Amino acid sequence: MSSHRFAVNVTPKPGILDPQGRAVEGSLGHLGIDGVSAVRVGRRVELTVDAADPSTARAVVERLAGELLSNPLIEAYAIEELGGVPA
Amino acid sequence: MSSHRFAVNVTPKPGILDPQGRAVEGSLGHLGIDGVSAVRVGRRVELTVDAADPSTARAVVERLAGELLSNPLIEAYAIEELGGVPA
């Protein structure tokens, strides 16, 4: 049994309207920032999984990402392994 | 002038209450998922910067991350370079 730390990055799928991204783009002018485009705002969920081995831990994260953390109709997710957690 | 794609990961600072993280943990039982802990929910913002060189582009992202995308009192951010964008 060991602990594994993962991140799940959830982003709006291409073509899906992203009002938060538009809001960020709309604020750039006020800050005097130029040259920024294609802003997409999503979520990042970090979590620790206790499992017998890394592949079991990853399977848990896959299930969680698809069933709870993202809406598969409009969002895509990517799983990132952040490495082991010291006991 | 070239385009650079970055991600800014914004997470609640350690010790700061994270109600979304607690909500995810509270849902795990309903899904029959075991062994998941320390869930932290933050934001992930992906964006493209047009700049003369990578270090100028990164400076723009640093400013944006600190002034617009995060609340430095309660959130930490990390910048990730996603690589060049084909013209």
Coordinates of C-alpha atoms in Angstrom, one line a residue:
Chain A
M1 CA 0.0 0.0 0.0
S2 CA 1.5 3.3 -1.0
S3 CA 0.2 6.8 -1.6
H4 CA 0.2 8.5 -5.0
R5 CA -0.5 12.2 -5.7
F6 CA -2.3 13.0 -8.9
A7 CA -3.7 16.1 -10.6
V8 CA -6.7 16.1 -12.9
N9 CA -6.8 19.0 -15.4
V10 CA -10.3 19.6 -16.7
T11 CA -10.7 22.0 -19.6
P12 CA -13.6 23.0 -21.8
K13 CA -13.6 21.0 -25.1
P14 CA -12.6 22.8 -28.3
G15 CA -15.7 24.6 -29.7
I16 CA -17.5 24.8 -26.3
L17 CA -18.2 28.3 -25.2
D18 CA -16.0 29.4 -22.3
P19 CA -17.4 32.5 -20.6
Q20 CA -14.7 32.7 -18.0
G21 CA -12.0 32.6 -20.7
R22 CA -13.8 35.5 -22.4
A23 CA -14.0 37.4 -19.1
V24 CA -10.2 37.1 -18.7
E25 CA -9.6 38.3 -22.2
G26 CA -11.9 41.2 -21.6
S27 CA -9.9 42.3 -18.6
L28 CA -6.5 42.3 -20.3
G29 CA -7.0 45.8 -21.7
H30 CA -7.5 47.2 -18.2
L31 CA -4.2 45.7 -17.1
G32 CA -2.4 47.0 -20.2
I33 CA -1.5 43.5 -21.3
D34 CA -1.1 42.8 -25.0
G35 CA -0.7 39.7 -27.1
V36 CA -2.6 37.2 -25.0
S37 CA -5.3 35.1 -26.8
A38 CA -7.1 31.8 -26.7
V39 CA -7.7 31.8 -23.0
R40 CA -9.5 28.7 -21.6
V41 CA -10.4 28.4 -18.0
G42 CA -10.9 25.0 -16.5
R43 CA -10.4 23.2 -13.1
R44 CA -7.4 21.5 -11.5
V45 CA -8.1 18.9 -8.9
E46 CA -5.2 17.5 -6.9
L47 CA -5.7 14.3 -4.8
T48 CA -3.9 11.5 -3.0
V49 CA -4.8 7.9 -3.7
D50 CA -3.8 5.0 -1.4
A51 CA -3.5 1.8 -3.5
A52 CA -1.5 -1.3 -3.8
D53 CA 0.4 -0.1 -6.9
P54 CA 0.6 2.9 -9.2
S55 CA -1.6 1.3 -11.9
T56 CA -4.4 0.6 -9.5
A57 CA -4.1 4.2 -8.2
R58 CA -4.3 5.5 -11.7
A59 CA -7.5 3.5 -12.5
V60 CA -9.2 5.1 -9.4
V61 CA -8.3 8.5 -10.7
E62 CA -9.5 7.7 -14.2
R63 CA -12.9 6.7 -12.8
L64 CA -13.1 9.7 -10.6
A65 CA -12.1 12.1 -13.4
G66 CA -14.7 10.7 -15.8
E67 CA -17.6 10.2 -13.4
L68 CA -17.3 13.0 -10.9
L69 CA -14.7 15.7 -11.8
S70 CA -15.7 16.4 -15.4
N71 CA -18.7 16.6 -17.6
P72 CA -17.7 14.4 -20.6
L73 CA -20.2 16.2 -22.9
I74 CA -18.4 19.5 -22.7
E75 CA -15.1 18.9 -20.9
A76 CA -11.9 17.0 -21.5
Y77 CA -9.6 15.8 -18.7
A78 CA -5.9 14.9 -18.5
I79 CA -4.4 13.1 -15.6
E80 CA -0.9 14.0 -14.4
E81 CA 1.1 11.9 -11.9
L82 CA 2.7 14.2 -9.3
G83 CA 4.8 11.4 -7.8
G84 CA 4.8 9.5 -4.5
V85 CA 3.7 10.9 -1.2
P86 CA 6.2 10.4 1.7
A87 CA 4.6 8.2 4.4
Chain B
M1 CA 7.5 37.2 -32.7
S2 CA 6.3 33.8 -31.8
S3 CA 3.4 32.2 -30.0
H4 CA 3.9 30.3 -26.7
R5 CA 1.2 28.3 -24.9
F6 CA 1.2 28.3 -21.1
A7 CA -1.0 26.9 -18.3
V8 CA -1.4 28.6 -15.0
N9 CA -2.4 26.2 -12.2
V10 CA -4.1 28.0 -9.3
T11 CA -4.6 26.1 -6.1
P12 CA -5.8 27.0 -2.6
K13 CA -2.8 27.6 -0.3
P14 CA -2.2 24.9 2.4
G15 CA -4.4 25.6 5.5
I16 CA -7.0 27.5 3.4
L17 CA -10.4 26.0 3.6
D18 CA -11.4 24.3 0.3
P19 CA -15.2 23.6 0.3
Q20 CA -15.1 22.2 -3.3
G21 CA -12.4 19.7 -2.2
R22 CA -14.6 18.7 0.8
A23 CA -17.6 18.3 -1.5
V24 CA -15.6 15.9 -3.8
E25 CA -14.5 13.9 -0.7
G26 CA -18.1 13.7 0.5
S27 CA -19.2 12.2 -2.9
L28 CA -16.6 9.4 -3.0
G29 CA -18.7 7.2 -0.8
H30 CA -21.7 7.3 -3.2
L31 CA -19.4 6.2 -6.0
G32 CA -18.0 3.4 -3.9
I33 CA -14.5 4.8 -4.2
D34 CA -12.0 4.2 -1.4
G35 CA -8.6 5.5 -0.4
V36 CA -8.8 9.0 -1.9
S37 CA -7.8 11.9 0.4
A38 CA -6.4 15.4 0.5
V39 CA -8.5 16.6 -2.4
R40 CA -7.8 20.2 -3.4
V41 CA -9.8 22.0 -6.1
G42 CA -8.3 24.9 -8.0
R43 CA -8.4 26.4 -11.5
R44 CA -6.4 25.8 -14.6
V45 CA -6.1 28.6 -17.1
E46 CA -4.5 27.9 -20.5
L47 CA -3.5 30.8 -22.8
T48 CA -1.4 31.8 -25.8
V49 CA 1.1 34.7 -25.6
D50 CA 2.6 36.4 -28.6
A51 CA 6.0 37.7 -27.7
A52 CA 9.5 38.3 -29.1
D53 CA 11.0 35.5 -27.1
P54 CA 10.1 32.9 -24.5
S55 CA 11.3 34.9 -21.5
T56 CA 9.2 37.9 -22.4
A57 CA 6.2 35.6 -22.9
R58 CA 6.8 34.1 -19.4
A59 CA 7.0 37.5 -17.8
V60 CA 3.5 38.4 -19.2
V61 CA 2.1 35.1 -17.8
E62 CA 3.7 35.8 -14.4
R63 CA 2.0 39.2 -14.2
L64 CA -1.3 37.8 -15.4
A65 CA -1.1 35.0 -12.9
G66 CA -0.4 37.3 -9.9
E67 CA -2.7 40.1 -10.8
L68 CA -5.7 38.6 -12.5
L69 CA -5.8 34.8 -12.3
S70 CA -5.1 34.2 -8.6
N71 CA -5.8 35.8 -5.2
P72 CA -2.4 35.9 -3.6
L73 CA -3.8 36.0 -0.1
I74 CA -5.4 32.5 -0.4
E75 CA -4.1 31.0 -3.6
A76 CA -0.8 29.8 -5.0
Y77 CA 0.0 29.5 -8.7
A78 CA 2.4 27.5 -10.8
I79 CA 3.2 28.3 -14.4
E80 CA 3.7 25.4 -16.9
E81 CA 5.1 25.9 -20.4
L82 CA 3.1 23.9 -22.9
G83 CA 5.4 24.5 -25.8
G84 CA 5.3 26.5 -29.0
V85 CA 2.2 27.0 -31.0
P86 CA 2.4 26.2 -34.8
A87 CA 1.9 29.4 -36.8

